[in-house]
Amino acid sequence: MRSAVMAKLRFILGDHLSRNLASLRDIDKDHDIVLMAEVGGESTIVGFHKQKLVLIYSAMRHFAEALRAEGITVDYVSLDCPNNTQSLDGELKRALNRHDVEAVVVTEPGAWRVRALMDKWEQVLGVPVEIREDERFICSHERFSAWAKGRKSLRMEFFYREMRRETGLLMTDSGPEGGQWNLDAENRSPLPPGHRAPERLRFSPDAETRRVIGLVRERFPDNFGEIEPFSWAVTRHDALRALDHFIAVALPGFGTYQDAMKSGEPFLHHGLLSAYLNIGLLGAAEVCAAAQRAYYAGDAPLNAAEGFIRQVLGWREYVRGIYWWKMPDYAQTNFLGAQRDLPWFYWSGETDMNCMANAIDDTRRHAYAHHIQRLMVTGNFALLAGIEPRQIEAWYLAVYIDAFDWVELPNVHGMVMFADGGLLASKPYAASGAYINRMSDYCAGCRYSPKVKDSENACPITLLYWNFLIENRRVLQANPRMAMAYRNLDRMDASAVQGMQQRATRFLDGINAGVTTTNPPLQGELDL
């Protein structure tokens, strides 16, 4: 006999670990059931970094316990459950067979591919499925579409100003705090000699996390990256501690040195908060508010608070808007026609280019590299070398602890690879070795020199930069922001340019020479 009050099944995904989640907002603790499932099918789409898997599984388990502590019934399916189908569809179907419910309630996922699955659930499963908007973000889909509609170009700066006005963050009655919307010009300094990065708060794994580490080590032995030491927060309590620590210790120098890089210093002044934001342990509004409070309290300069808020309120919300507004066709574009395979050293780290070796080693050890390493080192090389967008996108999605489809794809496809032809970024973020030399200490320990162009010791990044301009001149020379680069190219001696092209071609032809191992195959499908 059916009960008078029918239960709902609340299906919570691994990156939806927020008590403020829309699908948990009106939960009936006496009747509703929360379903959570560790599914191997999602975990093997691109062979995620071991630490990324540990973070998600451990945070899921801790979140489930927090819900149970509230008196909420949680049906939790672990990865090693004997009957686990290892798919979202399969675990939802099994749960519906276990529980007498009238409907399924979910929050919109962060991947178009998963949203397409959800849209079929009601018909396939024969039960009402309510898909609620993900309200963890400041800008809704409708708000972004209203802003974007009719615009010839979608520049983040103008979107960011709208968000500042609407939220009131760093705003006065007369306009932006300090009289300027964007203080990025103050945020491009290399580290001065002797500068010491702040000691960052890291977390020791508890017993449950240790169990997850063992499980991931057993189930995913060949995945990229080192599994230990694992030192990420896996609970909201510790994520809040990480936020407080960043605000107090690292935010004051974040603005000035956010573009700097240094060997052996993977974290510097960066937030280390994006993974917690992207799985739900922190909220976008609360981290922006914390940075604003630090500025008004005199604990952080304006360029630091504004620079941090711009990354969250501006860039993070902007790329999500682009993703949902333009998918699924967005992922298929390849404006520059890049087709080269991803070099094996992206996985092995075995390269004489010290900048690449450092960034990849940081990634291997921590599942993390900061945004300039991603954009101007590993990303810059992929752009200059003409790597096929889907291959480098799969790499970023696999190796970074904070990478989820909605944020990874626009960042890599649009900003790193310029594959969208300028929808997201106004020009390719291409740079020679001189930029890396200016912003880091990498070149000092490298066999190559960014200061020479006509020898075998010439920096491959520099050679590839000029080769990139030459090969893509037809589609890029009309871009006003590329005019200076092409003027500099045209001033060069023709024979010197030819020599650089030849050395660049030899380098590209040899990047996988002698490598017998192919790139790790995608174990799932990225097709949308």
Short mmCIF file of N, CA and C in Angstrom, two decimals, residues 344-466:
data_model
loop_
_atom_site.label_atom_id
_atom_site.label_comp_id
_atom_site.label_asym_id
_atom_site.label_seq_id
_atom_site.Cartn_x
_atom_site.Cartn_y
_atom_site.Cartn_z
N TRP A 344 53.71 13.39 -26.39
CA TRP A 344 53.74 12.48 -25.25
C TRP A 344 54.24 13.15 -23.99
N PHE A 345 55.10 14.19 -24.11
CA PHE A 345 55.66 14.79 -22.89
C PHE A 345 54.61 15.51 -22.06
N TYR A 346 53.42 15.77 -22.60
CA TYR A 346 52.35 16.32 -21.75
C TYR A 346 51.97 15.31 -20.66
N TRP A 347 52.16 14.05 -20.93
CA TRP A 347 51.86 13.01 -19.93
C TRP A 347 53.11 12.62 -19.13
N SER A 348 54.25 12.57 -19.80
CA SER A 348 55.46 12.09 -19.12
C SER A 348 56.24 13.20 -18.43
N GLY A 349 56.13 14.43 -18.93
CA GLY A 349 56.93 15.53 -18.41
C GLY A 349 58.36 15.51 -18.89
N GLU A 350 58.68 14.58 -19.77
CA GLU A 350 60.07 14.41 -20.23
C GLU A 350 60.35 15.31 -21.43
N THR A 351 60.83 16.51 -21.14
CA THR A 351 61.16 17.48 -22.16
C THR A 351 62.27 18.37 -21.65
N ASP A 352 63.11 18.85 -22.59
CA ASP A 352 64.19 19.75 -22.21
C ASP A 352 63.71 21.18 -22.04
N MET A 353 62.47 21.48 -22.41
CA MET A 353 61.93 22.82 -22.18
C MET A 353 61.59 22.94 -20.70
N ASN A 354 62.36 23.72 -19.97
CA ASN A 354 62.23 23.76 -18.51
C ASN A 354 60.88 24.30 -18.07
N CYS A 355 60.33 25.25 -18.82
CA CYS A 355 59.03 25.80 -18.45
C CYS A 355 57.95 24.73 -18.53
N MET A 356 57.96 23.95 -19.60
CA MET A 356 56.98 22.88 -19.75
C MET A 356 57.20 21.79 -18.71
N ALA A 357 58.46 21.42 -18.47
CA ALA A 357 58.75 20.38 -17.49
C ALA A 357 58.27 20.79 -16.10
N ASN A 358 58.46 22.06 -15.73
CA ASN A 358 58.03 22.54 -14.42
C ASN A 358 56.51 22.53 -14.30
N ALA A 359 55.82 23.05 -15.30
CA ALA A 359 54.36 23.13 -15.23
C ALA A 359 53.75 21.74 -15.20
N ILE A 360 54.29 20.82 -16.00
CA ILE A 360 53.75 19.46 -16.03
C ILE A 360 54.08 18.72 -14.75
N ASP A 361 55.27 18.97 -14.18
CA ASP A 361 55.62 18.32 -12.92
C ASP A 361 54.73 18.82 -11.78
N ASP A 362 54.47 20.12 -11.73
CA ASP A 362 53.53 20.63 -10.73
C ASP A 362 52.17 19.96 -10.88
N THR A 363 51.73 19.81 -12.12
CA THR A 363 50.44 19.18 -12.39
C THR A 363 50.44 17.72 -11.97
N ARG A 364 51.49 17.01 -12.26
CA ARG A 364 51.59 15.60 -11.89
C ARG A 364 51.56 15.42 -10.37
N ARG A 365 52.25 16.30 -9.65
CA ARG A 365 52.36 16.15 -8.19
C ARG A 365 51.14 16.65 -7.43
N HIS A 366 50.45 17.66 -7.97
CA HIS A 366 49.38 18.32 -7.20
C HIS A 366 48.02 18.33 -7.89
N ALA A 367 47.93 17.86 -9.13
CA ALA A 367 46.71 18.02 -9.95
C ALA A 367 46.38 19.50 -10.09
N TYR A 368 47.39 20.33 -10.07
CA TYR A 368 47.19 21.78 -10.04
C TYR A 368 48.37 22.47 -10.71
N ALA A 369 48.06 23.51 -11.46
CA ALA A 369 49.02 24.51 -11.90
C ALA A 369 48.22 25.80 -11.99
N HIS A 370 48.83 26.93 -11.70
CA HIS A 370 48.02 28.14 -11.67
C HIS A 370 47.75 28.65 -13.09
N HIS A 371 46.91 29.69 -13.18
CA HIS A 371 46.31 30.03 -14.48
C HIS A 371 47.33 30.50 -15.51
N ILE A 372 48.44 31.11 -15.10
CA ILE A 372 49.43 31.54 -16.08
C ILE A 372 50.24 30.35 -16.59
N GLN A 373 50.52 29.39 -15.73
CA GLN A 373 51.16 28.16 -16.22
C GLN A 373 50.26 27.47 -17.24
N ARG A 374 48.96 27.45 -16.98
CA ARG A 374 48.04 26.78 -17.90
C ARG A 374 47.89 27.54 -19.21
N LEU A 375 47.78 28.87 -19.11
CA LEU A 375 47.54 29.66 -20.32
C LEU A 375 48.82 29.92 -21.10
N MET A 376 49.88 30.34 -20.42
CA MET A 376 51.05 30.84 -21.12
C MET A 376 52.22 29.86 -21.18
N VAL A 377 52.06 28.67 -20.61
CA VAL A 377 53.11 27.65 -20.76
C VAL A 377 52.52 26.45 -21.51
N THR A 378 51.78 25.60 -20.81
CA THR A 378 51.24 24.42 -21.49
C THR A 378 50.24 24.80 -22.57
N GLY A 379 49.44 25.84 -22.33
CA GLY A 379 48.48 26.27 -23.33
C GLY A 379 49.14 26.97 -24.50
N ASN A 380 50.08 27.85 -24.21
CA ASN A 380 50.79 28.57 -25.26
C ASN A 380 51.50 27.60 -26.20
N PHE A 381 52.14 26.58 -25.63
CA PHE A 381 52.82 25.60 -26.49
C PHE A 381 51.82 24.89 -27.39
N ALA A 382 50.69 24.47 -26.83
CA ALA A 382 49.69 23.77 -27.63
C ALA A 382 49.18 24.64 -28.76
N LEU A 383 48.96 25.92 -28.49
CA LEU A 383 48.52 26.86 -29.52
C LEU A 383 49.57 26.99 -30.61
N LEU A 384 50.81 27.27 -30.21
CA LEU A 384 51.88 27.50 -31.18
C LEU A 384 52.20 26.26 -32.00
N ALA A 385 52.09 25.09 -31.37
CA ALA A 385 52.42 23.84 -32.06
C ALA A 385 51.26 23.33 -32.90
N GLY A 386 50.10 23.94 -32.81
CA GLY A 386 48.97 23.51 -33.62
C GLY A 386 48.37 22.19 -33.18
N ILE A 387 48.27 21.98 -31.85
CA ILE A 387 47.70 20.75 -31.33
C ILE A 387 46.19 20.73 -31.60
N GLU A 388 45.66 19.59 -31.97
CA GLU A 388 44.23 19.48 -32.22
C GLU A 388 43.47 19.87 -30.95
N PRO A 389 42.51 20.78 -31.04
CA PRO A 389 41.83 21.25 -29.83
C PRO A 389 41.26 20.14 -28.96
N ARG A 390 40.62 19.13 -29.54
CA ARG A 390 39.99 18.11 -28.71
C ARG A 390 41.01 17.34 -27.89
N GLN A 391 42.22 17.19 -28.38
CA GLN A 391 43.23 16.45 -27.63
C GLN A 391 43.75 17.24 -26.45
N ILE A 392 44.03 18.52 -26.64
CA ILE A 392 44.52 19.31 -25.51
C ILE A 392 43.39 19.57 -24.52
N GLU A 393 42.16 19.68 -25.00
CA GLU A 393 41.02 19.85 -24.10
C GLU A 393 40.84 18.62 -23.21
N ALA A 394 41.00 17.44 -23.79
CA ALA A 394 40.89 16.21 -23.00
C ALA A 394 41.99 16.15 -21.94
N TRP A 395 43.18 16.63 -22.29
CA TRP A 395 44.29 16.64 -21.33
C TRP A 395 43.98 17.55 -20.14
N TYR A 396 43.54 18.77 -20.41
CA TYR A 396 43.21 19.69 -19.33
C TYR A 396 42.10 19.11 -18.45
N LEU A 397 41.09 18.53 -19.06
CA LEU A 397 39.99 17.96 -18.28
C LEU A 397 40.47 16.82 -17.40
N ALA A 398 41.44 16.07 -17.87
CA ALA A 398 41.94 14.91 -17.13
C ALA A 398 42.82 15.31 -15.95
N VAL A 399 43.73 16.26 -16.16
CA VAL A 399 44.83 16.42 -15.21
C VAL A 399 44.59 17.43 -14.10
N TYR A 400 43.62 18.34 -14.27
CA TYR A 400 43.45 19.40 -13.27
C TYR A 400 42.29 19.13 -12.34
N ILE A 401 42.54 19.32 -11.06
CA ILE A 401 41.60 18.95 -10.02
C ILE A 401 40.33 19.79 -10.08
N ASP A 402 40.41 20.99 -10.66
CA ASP A 402 39.25 21.89 -10.73
C ASP A 402 38.58 21.89 -12.10
N ALA A 403 39.00 21.01 -13.00
CA ALA A 403 38.51 21.03 -14.38
C ALA A 403 37.22 20.23 -14.52
N PHE A 404 36.16 20.93 -14.87
CA PHE A 404 34.89 20.30 -15.24
C PHE A 404 34.48 20.90 -16.58
N ASP A 405 33.66 20.18 -17.32
CA ASP A 405 33.46 20.51 -18.72
C ASP A 405 33.05 21.96 -18.94
N TRP A 406 32.14 22.48 -18.12
CA TRP A 406 31.62 23.83 -18.34
C TRP A 406 32.68 24.90 -18.21
N VAL A 407 33.70 24.65 -17.40
CA VAL A 407 34.75 25.65 -17.22
C VAL A 407 35.98 25.33 -18.05
N GLU A 408 36.30 24.05 -18.20
CA GLU A 408 37.50 23.67 -18.96
C GLU A 408 37.34 23.96 -20.45
N LEU A 409 36.21 23.56 -21.02
CA LEU A 409 36.07 23.65 -22.48
C LEU A 409 36.17 25.09 -23.00
N PRO A 410 35.41 26.06 -22.48
CA PRO A 410 35.57 27.42 -23.01
C PRO A 410 36.95 28.00 -22.78
N ASN A 411 37.53 27.72 -21.61
CA ASN A 411 38.86 28.25 -21.33
C ASN A 411 39.89 27.73 -22.32
N VAL A 412 39.87 26.43 -22.59
CA VAL A 412 40.88 25.85 -23.47
C VAL A 412 40.51 26.09 -24.93
N HIS A 413 39.28 25.82 -25.29
CA HIS A 413 38.85 25.94 -26.68
C HIS A 413 38.94 27.40 -27.16
N GLY A 414 38.45 28.32 -26.32
CA GLY A 414 38.39 29.70 -26.74
C GLY A 414 39.63 30.51 -26.40
N MET A 415 40.04 30.45 -25.14
CA MET A 415 41.14 31.32 -24.72
C MET A 415 42.51 30.74 -25.05
N VAL A 416 42.71 29.45 -24.79
CA VAL A 416 44.01 28.84 -25.06
C VAL A 416 44.22 28.61 -26.55
N MET A 417 43.26 27.97 -27.20
CA MET A 417 43.46 27.52 -28.58
C MET A 417 42.87 28.44 -29.65
N PHE A 418 42.12 29.46 -29.25
CA PHE A 418 41.49 30.37 -30.21
C PHE A 418 40.71 29.60 -31.27
N ALA A 419 40.19 28.43 -30.86
CA ALA A 419 39.49 27.56 -31.81
C ALA A 419 38.12 28.10 -32.18
N ASP A 420 37.60 29.04 -31.39
CA ASP A 420 36.30 29.63 -31.70
C ASP A 420 36.41 30.87 -32.57
N GLY A 421 37.64 31.21 -32.99
CA GLY A 421 37.84 32.32 -33.90
C GLY A 421 37.66 33.69 -33.29
N GLY A 422 37.65 33.79 -31.99
CA GLY A 422 37.58 35.09 -31.34
C GLY A 422 36.28 35.39 -30.64
N LEU A 423 35.41 34.40 -30.50
CA LEU A 423 34.16 34.63 -29.76
C LEU A 423 34.46 34.98 -28.31
N LEU A 424 35.36 34.25 -27.69
CA LEU A 424 35.65 34.42 -26.27
C LEU A 424 36.80 35.39 -26.03
N ALA A 425 37.87 35.28 -26.79
CA ALA A 425 39.04 36.13 -26.62
C ALA A 425 39.25 36.99 -27.87
N SER A 426 39.74 38.20 -27.68
CA SER A 426 39.88 39.11 -28.81
C SER A 426 41.09 38.81 -29.68
N LYS A 427 42.01 37.98 -29.20
CA LYS A 427 43.18 37.60 -29.99
C LYS A 427 43.75 36.31 -29.42
N PRO A 428 44.56 35.58 -30.19
CA PRO A 428 45.23 34.41 -29.62
C PRO A 428 46.21 34.84 -28.53
N TYR A 429 46.25 34.09 -27.43
CA TYR A 429 47.21 34.37 -26.37
C TYR A 429 48.52 33.66 -26.69
N ALA A 430 49.18 34.18 -27.74
CA ALA A 430 50.44 33.61 -28.20
C ALA A 430 51.59 34.47 -27.70
N ALA A 431 52.65 33.81 -27.24
CA ALA A 431 53.80 34.55 -26.71
C ALA A 431 55.08 33.78 -27.02
N SER A 432 56.17 34.52 -27.14
CA SER A 432 57.48 33.91 -27.35
C SER A 432 58.11 33.56 -26.01
N GLY A 433 59.30 33.00 -26.08
CA GLY A 433 60.03 32.67 -24.86
C GLY A 433 60.38 33.89 -24.03
N ALA A 434 60.38 35.07 -24.63
CA ALA A 434 60.72 36.29 -23.88
C ALA A 434 59.71 36.54 -22.77
N TYR A 435 58.44 36.24 -23.02
CA TYR A 435 57.42 36.43 -21.98
C TYR A 435 57.70 35.51 -20.79
N ILE A 436 57.97 34.26 -21.06
CA ILE A 436 58.23 33.30 -19.99
C ILE A 436 59.48 33.70 -19.22
N ASN A 437 60.49 34.19 -19.93
CA ASN A 437 61.73 34.63 -19.28
C ASN A 437 61.46 35.83 -18.37
N ARG A 438 60.58 36.71 -18.79
CA ARG A 438 60.27 37.90 -18.00
C ARG A 438 59.48 37.57 -16.74
N MET A 439 58.58 36.58 -16.82
CA MET A 439 57.65 36.30 -15.74
C MET A 439 58.05 35.12 -14.86
N SER A 440 59.20 34.50 -15.12
CA SER A 440 59.58 33.31 -14.36
C SER A 440 61.09 33.19 -14.26
N ASP A 441 61.51 32.18 -13.51
CA ASP A 441 62.93 31.83 -13.47
C ASP A 441 63.20 30.56 -14.27
N TYR A 442 62.25 30.12 -15.06
CA TYR A 442 62.38 28.86 -15.79
C TYR A 442 63.55 28.88 -16.78
N CYS A 443 63.72 29.99 -17.48
CA CYS A 443 64.71 30.02 -18.56
C CYS A 443 66.14 29.91 -18.05
N ALA A 444 66.37 30.35 -16.81
CA ALA A 444 67.72 30.31 -16.24
C ALA A 444 68.22 28.87 -16.11
N GLY A 445 67.32 27.92 -15.93
CA GLY A 445 67.72 26.52 -15.78
C GLY A 445 67.44 25.68 -17.00
N CYS A 446 67.33 26.30 -18.17
CA CYS A 446 66.93 25.58 -19.38
C CYS A 446 68.09 25.47 -20.35
N ARG A 447 68.11 24.40 -21.11
CA ARG A 447 69.16 24.22 -22.11
C ARG A 447 68.96 25.17 -23.29
N TYR A 448 67.75 25.69 -23.43
CA TYR A 448 67.45 26.60 -24.53
C TYR A 448 67.52 28.05 -24.05
N SER A 449 67.76 28.96 -24.97
CA SER A 449 67.83 30.38 -24.64
C SER A 449 66.76 31.15 -25.40
N PRO A 450 65.99 31.99 -24.69
CA PRO A 450 65.00 32.82 -25.38
C PRO A 450 65.62 34.01 -26.09
N LYS A 451 66.93 34.21 -25.92
CA LYS A 451 67.59 35.39 -26.47
C LYS A 451 68.22 35.15 -27.83
N VAL A 452 68.22 33.90 -28.29
CA VAL A 452 68.80 33.61 -29.61
C VAL A 452 67.75 32.97 -30.49
N LYS A 453 67.86 33.24 -31.78
CA LYS A 453 66.91 32.68 -32.74
C LYS A 453 67.59 31.85 -33.82
N ASP A 454 68.92 31.91 -33.89
CA ASP A 454 69.61 31.34 -35.05
C ASP A 454 70.60 30.25 -34.69
N SER A 455 70.29 29.49 -33.61
CA SER A 455 71.15 28.37 -33.25
C SER A 455 70.30 27.23 -32.73
N GLU A 456 70.93 26.09 -32.56
CA GLU A 456 70.20 24.92 -32.05
C GLU A 456 69.79 25.10 -30.59
N ASN A 457 70.35 26.11 -29.93
CA ASN A 457 69.96 26.41 -28.56
C ASN A 457 68.82 27.42 -28.48
N ALA A 458 68.28 27.80 -29.62
CA ALA A 458 67.17 28.75 -29.63
C ALA A 458 65.96 28.14 -28.94
N CYS A 459 65.27 28.96 -28.19
CA CYS A 459 64.09 28.49 -27.45
C CYS A 459 63.02 28.01 -28.43
N PRO A 460 62.56 26.77 -28.29
CA PRO A 460 61.50 26.29 -29.18
C PRO A 460 60.24 27.14 -29.12
N ILE A 461 59.93 27.70 -27.93
CA ILE A 461 58.74 28.54 -27.81
C ILE A 461 58.86 29.75 -28.73
N THR A 462 60.04 30.36 -28.76
CA THR A 462 60.25 31.52 -29.63
C THR A 462 60.16 31.13 -31.10
N LEU A 463 60.81 30.03 -31.47
CA LEU A 463 60.74 29.57 -32.87
C LEU A 463 59.30 29.29 -33.28
N LEU A 464 58.58 28.61 -32.41
CA LEU A 464 57.19 28.26 -32.72
C LEU A 464 56.30 29.50 -32.77
N TYR A 465 56.63 30.51 -31.97
CA TYR A 465 55.84 31.74 -31.98
C TYR A 465 55.87 32.38 -33.36
N TRP A 466 57.07 32.58 -33.90
CA TRP A 466 57.17 33.22 -35.22
C TRP A 466 56.61 32.30 -36.31
#
